[in-house]
């Protein structure tokens, strides 16, 4: 309902532009469908916290159904919606949350504070020059999933 | 006693002489006998019988003159004054000034007459004075009641609110008064008539002034209204006098001093005639003080415009009034809604390190104690003792070594003030520790190696024995060394 505050990107150029143009701010890209229930919950949390982190982060939604962005979907290997990818100054930031996949955050956040904590951890790590940061969210609130590789 | 009487008489003669002069200046002749008649007895006992002794205003020439002029002017309804002429020369203006003065005099006169009526009527109905406060209402009520003993027969419905009428009827049943003799009654009724006449005269004068105020001081009356403008001009003594005043004085013109000596005046709001203006009556009480200052300032500006007769149409005054209205409205609007504040950028603000006594006390709890300091140092050439013996365990350093001037290293009494909980725990521990040990034990432990070493505790603290002088000290060095 409040996702009208968040920008939805549908074209590859838009994604490129926004990644290039966010300087000294964490860029949060959510890949997902706006109709999925988990996506809606996730979007709700994002929308509520976008003003709080506005000084050091920017949030954008990528609609995974459009044709242009399939390139990115394949590149980031996004299979579960929603998935959130973090960038800082056009670098892809990795997040170690105890799950198998460090390149992105899979699933929805449980509470607003979790999301803000993650963004802050990424910001601090990035300002120090790290490429991967530890996730500050306690493990009970991290969505669990199994990583299948070629149906193994 | 005789001298006292004489002195009073002398004072009285002076007074009446003065009055005689003043009346002569006004052109009055016929009133002198009464002044001279008024004796010391009247002053001392206040038992005057004749109203005219007390209330002379209506007979005075000044009063008659002014009332006449007012009547004429009201009947004539003259058109607007000429622009550009000096205000003071305008004859109408002089009349206004006189009228202002006269209205004040009439008010005083009414008060005197009211006292007269009250004193006479006290014999009949004492409590009426405390029930009906306003002098004119009192006069009307007295006139209506007359010598009647049964108040219920008298219809006071159009004079007073019904609550007060009820109070009057109730108290009349228990009043100790008796009906007045005929001549006193006549005097009282005459006085009531006099009071009502004075009141109507005053109203006439005020109406006249109000109607003329629009042409005398249009800007000022545009802001505060003609009645208050008239009062202000009257009290100030002229439009130019009002213009010369600073605004803070204008604010308190007409302020009635209600506080007695010794009571603070900070609880009173210092507003005078301006309190009666429409603007101030319609502002909420919390903003009254600010608004009165604003109105006083703007009305002073308007008075200055009027004194120089710069703007006879009153445009300035209306503009100022609009300004005042807008400002007061602005004060009353609610503050803007709070926007949610975004979080600050992480690590952008450096941590503010605080210092002070509290921090020092906190640090003292974790500071390195003297005992630990001694344990950290070692004497050269002598092996230190250790907790497990033979070099194993924690080393004791200088603790317990001979020549360290201490048998037991006791810490300098810390200036800590432990908070209540911690202090209680400490005390408990001490006492419980003491309970288990027998009375024969001492805290001195004798070992063949250690022995006892008596030392000067003050030396440990660094104070010395007090009798040591640094000048003749054996360990002292030269105090000043200079290379030749």
PDB file of N, CA and C in Angstrom, chain B residues 143-225:
ATOM      1  N   UNK B 143     -34.187  54.890  44.810  1.00  0.00           N
ATOM      2  CA  UNK B 143     -35.310  55.717  44.372  1.00  0.00           C
ATOM      3  C   UNK B 143     -36.590  54.894  44.279  1.00  0.00           C
ATOM      4  N   UNK B 144     -36.424  53.666  43.753  1.00  0.00           N
ATOM      5  CA  UNK B 144     -37.613  52.829  43.588  1.00  0.00           C
ATOM      6  C   UNK B 144     -38.191  52.384  44.935  1.00  0.00           C
ATOM      7  N   UNK B 145     -37.281  51.993  45.836  1.00  0.00           N
ATOM      8  CA  UNK B 145     -37.774  51.463  47.114  1.00  0.00           C
ATOM      9  C   UNK B 145     -38.353  52.582  47.965  1.00  0.00           C
ATOM     10  N   UNK B 146     -37.665  53.710  47.980  1.00  0.00           N
ATOM     11  CA  UNK B 146     -38.174  54.834  48.768  1.00  0.00           C
ATOM     12  C   UNK B 146     -38.214  54.479  50.242  1.00  0.00           C
ATOM     13  N   UNK B 147     -39.380  54.614  50.841  1.00  0.00           N
ATOM     14  CA  UNK B 147     -39.511  54.324  52.265  1.00  0.00           C
ATOM     15  C   UNK B 147     -40.246  53.010  52.521  1.00  0.00           C
ATOM     16  N   UNK B 148     -40.392  52.247  51.466  1.00  0.00           N
ATOM     17  CA  UNK B 148     -41.183  51.022  51.542  1.00  0.00           C
ATOM     18  C   UNK B 148     -40.555  50.022  52.495  1.00  0.00           C
ATOM     19  N   UNK B 149     -41.362  49.391  53.322  1.00  0.00           N
ATOM     20  CA  UNK B 149     -40.811  48.377  54.236  1.00  0.00           C
ATOM     21  C   UNK B 149     -40.852  47.000  53.606  1.00  0.00           C
ATOM     22  N   UNK B 150     -41.822  46.750  52.743  1.00  0.00           N
ATOM     23  CA  UNK B 150     -41.931  45.423  52.149  1.00  0.00           C
ATOM     24  C   UNK B 150     -41.344  45.465  50.744  1.00  0.00           C
ATOM     25  N   UNK B 151     -40.193  44.861  50.602  1.00  0.00           N
ATOM     26  CA  UNK B 151     -39.484  44.976  49.315  1.00  0.00           C
ATOM     27  C   UNK B 151     -40.190  44.193  48.220  1.00  0.00           C
ATOM     28  N   UNK B 152     -40.970  43.182  48.632  1.00  0.00           N
ATOM     29  CA  UNK B 152     -41.600  42.351  47.601  1.00  0.00           C
ATOM     30  C   UNK B 152     -42.616  43.132  46.794  1.00  0.00           C
ATOM     31  N   UNK B 153     -43.104  44.235  47.390  1.00  0.00           N
ATOM     32  CA  UNK B 153     -44.060  45.029  46.628  1.00  0.00           C
ATOM     33  C   UNK B 153     -43.388  45.856  45.544  1.00  0.00           C
ATOM     34  N   UNK B 154     -42.087  46.025  45.698  1.00  0.00           N
ATOM     35  CA  UNK B 154     -41.367  46.869  44.749  1.00  0.00           C
ATOM     36  C   UNK B 154     -40.879  46.018  43.578  1.00  0.00           C
ATOM     37  N   UNK B 155     -41.088  46.516  42.391  1.00  0.00           N
ATOM     38  CA  UNK B 155     -40.670  45.770  41.203  1.00  0.00           C
ATOM     39  C   UNK B 155     -39.302  46.258  40.748  1.00  0.00           C
ATOM     40  N   UNK B 156     -38.302  45.404  40.993  1.00  0.00           N
ATOM     41  CA  UNK B 156     -36.947  45.798  40.618  1.00  0.00           C
ATOM     42  C   UNK B 156     -36.479  45.057  39.371  1.00  0.00           C
ATOM     43  N   UNK B 157     -37.444  44.448  38.660  1.00  0.00           N
ATOM     44  CA  UNK B 157     -37.060  43.528  37.589  1.00  0.00           C
ATOM     45  C   UNK B 157     -36.220  44.144  36.495  1.00  0.00           C
ATOM     46  N   UNK B 158     -36.492  45.420  36.162  1.00  0.00           N
ATOM     47  CA  UNK B 158     -35.754  45.992  35.037  1.00  0.00           C
ATOM     48  C   UNK B 158     -34.448  46.638  35.461  1.00  0.00           C
ATOM     49  N   UNK B 159     -34.210  46.682  36.776  1.00  0.00           N
ATOM     50  CA  UNK B 159     -33.001  47.363  37.229  1.00  0.00           C
ATOM     51  C   UNK B 159     -31.857  46.389  37.488  1.00  0.00           C
ATOM     52  N   UNK B 160     -32.214  45.208  38.019  1.00  0.00           N
ATOM     53  CA  UNK B 160     -31.164  44.309  38.498  1.00  0.00           C
ATOM     54  C   UNK B 160     -31.426  42.892  37.999  1.00  0.00           C
ATOM     55  N   UNK B 161     -30.393  42.070  37.953  1.00  0.00           N
ATOM     56  CA  UNK B 161     -30.613  40.649  37.656  1.00  0.00           C
ATOM     57  C   UNK B 161     -31.363  39.980  38.793  1.00  0.00           C
ATOM     58  N   UNK B 162     -32.108  38.926  38.477  1.00  0.00           N
ATOM     59  CA  UNK B 162     -33.043  38.343  39.447  1.00  0.00           C
ATOM     60  C   UNK B 162     -32.331  37.755  40.659  1.00  0.00           C
ATOM     61  N   UNK B 163     -31.092  37.310  40.485  1.00  0.00           N
ATOM     62  CA  UNK B 163     -30.376  36.744  41.637  1.00  0.00           C
ATOM     63  C   UNK B 163     -30.219  37.794  42.718  1.00  0.00           C
ATOM     64  N   UNK B 164     -29.863  39.012  42.297  1.00  0.00           N
ATOM     65  CA  UNK B 164     -29.642  40.073  43.293  1.00  0.00           C
ATOM     66  C   UNK B 164     -30.970  40.506  43.908  1.00  0.00           C
ATOM     67  N   UNK B 165     -32.013  40.513  43.083  1.00  0.00           N
ATOM     68  CA  UNK B 165     -33.327  40.889  43.633  1.00  0.00           C
ATOM     69  C   UNK B 165     -33.726  39.920  44.740  1.00  0.00           C
ATOM     70  N   UNK B 166     -33.447  38.642  44.481  1.00  0.00           N
ATOM     71  CA  UNK B 166     -33.769  37.640  45.494  1.00  0.00           C
ATOM     72  C   UNK B 166     -32.984  37.906  46.757  1.00  0.00           C
ATOM     73  N   UNK B 167     -31.676  38.208  46.565  1.00  0.00           N
ATOM     74  CA  UNK B 167     -30.852  38.499  47.736  1.00  0.00           C
ATOM     75  C   UNK B 167     -31.393  39.682  48.504  1.00  0.00           C
ATOM     76  N   UNK B 168     -31.834  40.681  47.784  1.00  0.00           N
ATOM     77  CA  UNK B 168     -32.355  41.895  48.447  1.00  0.00           C
ATOM     78  C   UNK B 168     -33.604  41.544  49.236  1.00  0.00           C
ATOM     79  N   UNK B 169     -34.520  40.796  48.614  1.00  0.00           N
ATOM     80  CA  UNK B 169     -35.770  40.478  49.328  1.00  0.00           C
ATOM     81  C   UNK B 169     -35.477  39.683  50.587  1.00  0.00           C
ATOM     82  N   UNK B 170     -34.539  38.769  50.473  1.00  0.00           N
ATOM     83  CA  UNK B 170     -34.241  37.932  51.647  1.00  0.00           C
ATOM     84  C   UNK B 170     -33.655  38.767  52.767  1.00  0.00           C
ATOM     85  N   UNK B 171     -32.671  39.616  52.414  1.00  0.00           N
ATOM     86  CA  UNK B 171     -32.029  40.395  53.473  1.00  0.00           C
ATOM     87  C   UNK B 171     -32.968  41.455  54.029  1.00  0.00           C
ATOM     88  N   UNK B 172     -33.930  41.896  53.200  1.00  0.00           N
ATOM     89  CA  UNK B 172     -34.828  42.930  53.719  1.00  0.00           C
ATOM     90  C   UNK B 172     -35.679  42.405  54.866  1.00  0.00           C
ATOM     91  N   UNK B 173     -35.897  41.095  54.868  1.00  0.00           N
ATOM     92  CA  UNK B 173     -36.720  40.541  55.951  1.00  0.00           C
ATOM     93  C   UNK B 173     -35.997  40.614  57.289  1.00  0.00           C
ATOM     94  N   UNK B 174     -34.666  40.518  57.231  1.00  0.00           N
ATOM     95  CA  UNK B 174     -33.923  40.461  58.487  1.00  0.00           C
ATOM     96  C   UNK B 174     -33.205  41.766  58.803  1.00  0.00           C
ATOM     97  N   UNK B 175     -33.445  42.794  58.012  1.00  0.00           N
ATOM     98  CA  UNK B 175     -32.687  44.018  58.231  1.00  0.00           C
ATOM     99  C   UNK B 175     -33.164  44.725  59.493  1.00  0.00           C
ATOM    100  N   UNK B 176     -32.196  45.430  60.123  1.00  0.00           N
ATOM    101  CA  UNK B 176     -32.567  46.073  61.370  1.00  0.00           C
ATOM    102  C   UNK B 176     -33.049  47.499  61.126  1.00  0.00           C
ATOM    103  N   UNK B 177     -33.109  47.900  59.860  1.00  0.00           N
ATOM    104  CA  UNK B 177     -33.390  49.313  59.594  1.00  0.00           C
ATOM    105  C   UNK B 177     -34.827  49.699  59.903  1.00  0.00           C
ATOM    106  N   UNK B 178     -35.007  50.989  60.014  1.00  0.00           N
ATOM    107  CA  UNK B 178     -36.357  51.520  60.238  1.00  0.00           C
ATOM    108  C   UNK B 178     -36.645  52.555  59.180  1.00  0.00           C
ATOM    109  N   UNK B 179     -37.890  52.802  58.850  1.00  0.00           N
ATOM    110  CA  UNK B 179     -38.203  53.791  57.814  1.00  0.00           C
ATOM    111  C   UNK B 179     -37.674  55.163  58.192  1.00  0.00           C
ATOM    112  N   UNK B 180     -37.309  55.916  57.134  1.00  0.00           N
ATOM    113  CA  UNK B 180     -36.660  57.214  57.359  1.00  0.00           C
ATOM    114  C   UNK B 180     -37.702  58.289  57.640  1.00  0.00           C
ATOM    115  N   UNK B 181     -37.286  59.322  58.382  1.00  0.00           N
ATOM    116  CA  UNK B 181     -38.168  60.497  58.515  1.00  0.00           C
ATOM    117  C   UNK B 181     -38.327  61.198  57.167  1.00  0.00           C
ATOM    118  N   UNK B 182     -39.369  62.019  57.073  1.00  0.00           N
ATOM    119  CA  UNK B 182     -39.780  62.547  55.788  1.00  0.00           C
ATOM    120  C   UNK B 182     -38.716  63.412  55.138  1.00  0.00           C
ATOM    121  N   UNK B 183     -38.100  64.325  55.972  1.00  0.00           N
ATOM    122  CA  UNK B 183     -37.151  65.261  55.360  1.00  0.00           C
ATOM    123  C   UNK B 183     -35.904  64.518  54.864  1.00  0.00           C
ATOM    124  N   UNK B 184     -35.477  63.548  55.669  1.00  0.00           N
ATOM    125  CA  UNK B 184     -34.308  62.766  55.246  1.00  0.00           C
ATOM    126  C   UNK B 184     -34.632  62.042  53.950  1.00  0.00           C
ATOM    127  N   UNK B 185     -35.849  61.504  53.901  1.00  0.00           N
ATOM    128  CA  UNK B 185     -36.242  60.794  52.695  1.00  0.00           C
ATOM    129  C   UNK B 185     -36.178  61.697  51.484  1.00  0.00           C
ATOM    130  N   UNK B 186     -36.681  62.948  51.669  1.00  0.00           N
ATOM    131  CA  UNK B 186     -36.655  63.879  50.544  1.00  0.00           C
ATOM    132  C   UNK B 186     -35.234  64.163  50.096  1.00  0.00           C
ATOM    133  N   UNK B 187     -34.380  64.321  51.100  1.00  0.00           N
ATOM    134  CA  UNK B 187     -32.989  64.604  50.750  1.00  0.00           C
ATOM    135  C   UNK B 187     -32.398  63.447  49.957  1.00  0.00           C
ATOM    136  N   UNK B 188     -32.704  62.231  50.443  1.00  0.00           N
ATOM    137  CA  UNK B 188     -32.143  61.046  49.778  1.00  0.00           C
ATOM    138  C   UNK B 188     -32.628  60.953  48.345  1.00  0.00           C
ATOM    139  N   UNK B 189     -33.924  61.194  48.174  1.00  0.00           N
ATOM    140  CA  UNK B 189     -34.453  61.100  46.815  1.00  0.00           C
ATOM    141  C   UNK B 189     -33.842  62.170  45.922  1.00  0.00           C
ATOM    142  N   UNK B 190     -33.650  63.370  46.531  1.00  0.00           N
ATOM    143  CA  UNK B 190     -33.008  64.426  45.763  1.00  0.00           C
ATOM    144  C   UNK B 190     -31.607  64.021  45.333  1.00  0.00           C
ATOM    145  N   UNK B 191     -30.910  63.387  46.270  1.00  0.00           N
ATOM    146  CA  UNK B 191     -29.549  62.961  45.935  1.00  0.00           C
ATOM    147  C   UNK B 191     -29.557  61.920  44.837  1.00  0.00           C
ATOM    148  N   UNK B 192     -30.549  61.013  44.886  1.00  0.00           N
ATOM    149  CA  UNK B 192     -30.647  60.004  43.826  1.00  0.00           C
ATOM    150  C   UNK B 192     -30.861  60.669  42.477  1.00  0.00           C
ATOM    151  N   UNK B 193     -31.758  61.642  42.490  1.00  0.00           N
ATOM    152  CA  UNK B 193     -31.989  62.349  41.230  1.00  0.00           C
ATOM    153  C   UNK B 193     -30.727  63.005  40.727  1.00  0.00           C
ATOM    154  N   UNK B 194     -30.001  63.589  41.676  1.00  0.00           N
ATOM    155  CA  UNK B 194     -28.760  64.266  41.298  1.00  0.00           C
ATOM    156  C   UNK B 194     -27.790  63.275  40.659  1.00  0.00           C
ATOM    157  N   UNK B 195     -27.695  62.119  41.287  1.00  0.00           N
ATOM    158  CA  UNK B 195     -26.770  61.110  40.766  1.00  0.00           C
ATOM    159  C   UNK B 195     -27.165  60.698  39.359  1.00  0.00           C
ATOM    160  N   UNK B 196     -28.471  60.477  39.150  1.00  0.00           N
ATOM    161  CA  UNK B 196     -28.917  60.054  37.823  1.00  0.00           C
ATOM    162  C   UNK B 196     -28.695  61.150  36.791  1.00  0.00           C
ATOM    163  N   UNK B 197     -28.908  62.390  37.231  1.00  0.00           N
ATOM    164  CA  UNK B 197     -28.635  63.495  36.312  1.00  0.00           C
ATOM    165  C   UNK B 197     -27.184  63.519  35.896  1.00  0.00           C
ATOM    166  N   UNK B 198     -26.325  63.381  36.888  1.00  0.00           N
ATOM    167  CA  UNK B 198     -24.898  63.409  36.596  1.00  0.00           C
ATOM    168  C   UNK B 198     -24.537  62.273  35.641  1.00  0.00           C
ATOM    169  N   UNK B 199     -25.138  61.127  35.886  1.00  0.00           N
ATOM    170  CA  UNK B 199     -24.829  60.001  35.025  1.00  0.00           C
ATOM    171  C   UNK B 199     -25.243  60.267  33.588  1.00  0.00           C
ATOM    172  N   UNK B 200     -26.431  60.808  33.422  1.00  0.00           N
ATOM    173  CA  UNK B 200     -26.883  61.075  32.053  1.00  0.00           C
ATOM    174  C   UNK B 200     -26.042  62.167  31.412  1.00  0.00           C
ATOM    175  N   UNK B 201     -25.625  63.141  32.221  1.00  0.00           N
ATOM    176  CA  UNK B 201     -24.762  64.194  31.679  1.00  0.00           C
ATOM    177  C   UNK B 201     -23.456  63.598  31.205  1.00  0.00           C
ATOM    178  N   UNK B 202     -22.939  62.693  32.026  1.00  0.00           N
ATOM    179  CA  UNK B 202     -21.674  62.073  31.664  1.00  0.00           C
ATOM    180  C   UNK B 202     -21.808  61.297  30.372  1.00  0.00           C
ATOM    181  N   UNK B 203     -22.942  60.590  30.273  1.00  0.00           N
ATOM    182  CA  UNK B 203     -23.165  59.821  29.043  1.00  0.00           C
ATOM    183  C   UNK B 203     -23.190  60.750  27.849  1.00  0.00           C
ATOM    184  N   UNK B 204     -23.877  61.883  28.022  1.00  0.00           N
ATOM    185  CA  UNK B 204     -23.980  62.823  26.914  1.00  0.00           C
ATOM    186  C   UNK B 204     -22.603  63.304  26.495  1.00  0.00           C
ATOM    187  N   UNK B 205     -21.818  63.655  27.491  1.00  0.00           N
ATOM    188  CA  UNK B 205     -20.482  64.167  27.193  1.00  0.00           C
ATOM    189  C   UNK B 205     -19.657  63.120  26.472  1.00  0.00           C
ATOM    190  N   UNK B 206     -19.737  61.895  26.974  1.00  0.00           N
ATOM    191  CA  UNK B 206     -18.955  60.831  26.357  1.00  0.00           C
ATOM    192  C   UNK B 206     -19.397  60.566  24.933  1.00  0.00           C
ATOM    193  N   UNK B 207     -20.716  60.580  24.714  1.00  0.00           N
ATOM    194  CA  UNK B 207     -21.205  60.358  23.356  1.00  0.00           C
ATOM    195  C   UNK B 207     -20.703  61.442  22.430  1.00  0.00           C
ATOM    196  N   UNK B 208     -20.766  62.666  22.936  1.00  0.00           N
ATOM    197  CA  UNK B 208     -20.301  63.781  22.127  1.00  0.00           C
ATOM    198  C   UNK B 208     -18.830  63.593  21.759  1.00  0.00           C
ATOM    199  N   UNK B 209     -18.043  63.258  22.775  1.00  0.00           N
ATOM    200  CA  UNK B 209     -16.610  63.094  22.528  1.00  0.00           C
ATOM    201  C   UNK B 209     -16.368  61.970  21.530  1.00  0.00           C
ATOM    202  N   UNK B 210     -17.130  60.900  21.725  1.00  0.00           N
ATOM    203  CA  UNK B 210     -16.958  59.771  20.812  1.00  0.00           C
ATOM    204  C   UNK B 210     -17.235  60.176  19.384  1.00  0.00           C
ATOM    205  N   UNK B 211     -18.326  60.917  19.213  1.00  0.00           N
ATOM    206  CA  UNK B 211     -18.687  61.258  17.840  1.00  0.00           C
ATOM    207  C   UNK B 211     -17.663  62.196  17.223  1.00  0.00           C
ATOM    208  N   UNK B 212     -17.057  63.010  18.065  1.00  0.00           N
ATOM    209  CA  UNK B 212     -16.083  63.947  17.524  1.00  0.00           C
ATOM    210  C   UNK B 212     -14.692  63.346  17.408  1.00  0.00           C
ATOM    211  N   UNK B 213     -14.495  62.274  18.133  1.00  0.00           N
ATOM    212  CA  UNK B 213     -13.155  61.688  18.129  1.00  0.00           C
ATOM    213  C   UNK B 213     -12.773  61.240  16.727  1.00  0.00           C
ATOM    214  N   UNK B 214     -13.779  60.850  15.956  1.00  0.00           N
ATOM    215  CA  UNK B 214     -13.496  60.423  14.610  1.00  0.00           C
ATOM    216  C   UNK B 214     -12.868  61.514  13.764  1.00  0.00           C
ATOM    217  N   UNK B 215     -13.218  62.782  14.074  1.00  0.00           N
ATOM    218  CA  UNK B 215     -12.627  63.861  13.297  1.00  0.00           C
ATOM    219  C   UNK B 215     -11.380  64.427  13.966  1.00  0.00           C
ATOM    220  N   UNK B 216     -11.274  64.200  15.266  1.00  0.00           N
ATOM    221  CA  UNK B 216     -10.103  64.730  15.964  1.00  0.00           C
ATOM    222  C   UNK B 216      -8.913  63.809  15.740  1.00  0.00           C
ATOM    223  N   UNK B 217      -9.146  62.541  15.996  1.00  0.00           N
ATOM    224  CA  UNK B 217      -8.032  61.585  15.901  1.00  0.00           C
ATOM    225  C   UNK B 217      -8.529  60.345  15.178  1.00  0.00           C
ATOM    226  N   UNK B 218      -8.677  60.421  13.871  1.00  0.00           N
ATOM    227  CA  UNK B 218      -9.286  59.298  13.149  1.00  0.00           C
ATOM    228  C   UNK B 218      -8.458  58.024  13.186  1.00  0.00           C
ATOM    229  N   UNK B 219      -7.134  58.166  13.102  1.00  0.00           N
ATOM    230  CA  UNK B 219      -6.316  56.955  13.080  1.00  0.00           C
ATOM    231  C   UNK B 219      -6.351  56.235  14.407  1.00  0.00           C
ATOM    232  N   UNK B 220      -6.270  57.024  15.477  1.00  0.00           N
ATOM    233  CA  UNK B 220      -6.278  56.405  16.796  1.00  0.00           C
ATOM    234  C   UNK B 220      -7.594  55.706  17.062  1.00  0.00           C
ATOM    235  N   UNK B 221      -8.705  56.375  16.664  1.00  0.00           N
ATOM    236  CA  UNK B 221      -9.990  55.736  16.914  1.00  0.00           C
ATOM    237  C   UNK B 221     -10.217  54.558  15.991  1.00  0.00           C
ATOM    238  N   UNK B 222      -9.510  54.530  14.845  1.00  0.00           N
ATOM    239  CA  UNK B 222      -9.640  53.348  13.989  1.00  0.00           C
ATOM    240  C   UNK B 222      -9.063  52.122  14.666  1.00  0.00           C
ATOM    241  N   UNK B 223      -8.050  52.327  15.472  1.00  0.00           N
ATOM    242  CA  UNK B 223      -7.423  51.182  16.115  1.00  0.00           C
ATOM    243  C   UNK B 223      -8.148  50.803  17.394  1.00  0.00           C
ATOM    244  N   UNK B 224      -8.304  51.742  18.315  1.00  0.00           N
ATOM    245  CA  UNK B 224      -8.785  51.371  19.646  1.00  0.00           C
ATOM    246  C   UNK B 224     -10.262  51.666  19.847  1.00  0.00           C
ATOM    247  N   UNK B 225     -10.898  52.338  18.879  1.00  0.00           N
ATOM    248  CA  UNK B 225     -12.296  52.684  19.128  1.00  0.00           C
ATOM    249  C   UNK B 225     -12.401  54.063  19.749  1.00  0.00           C
TER     250      UNK B 225
END
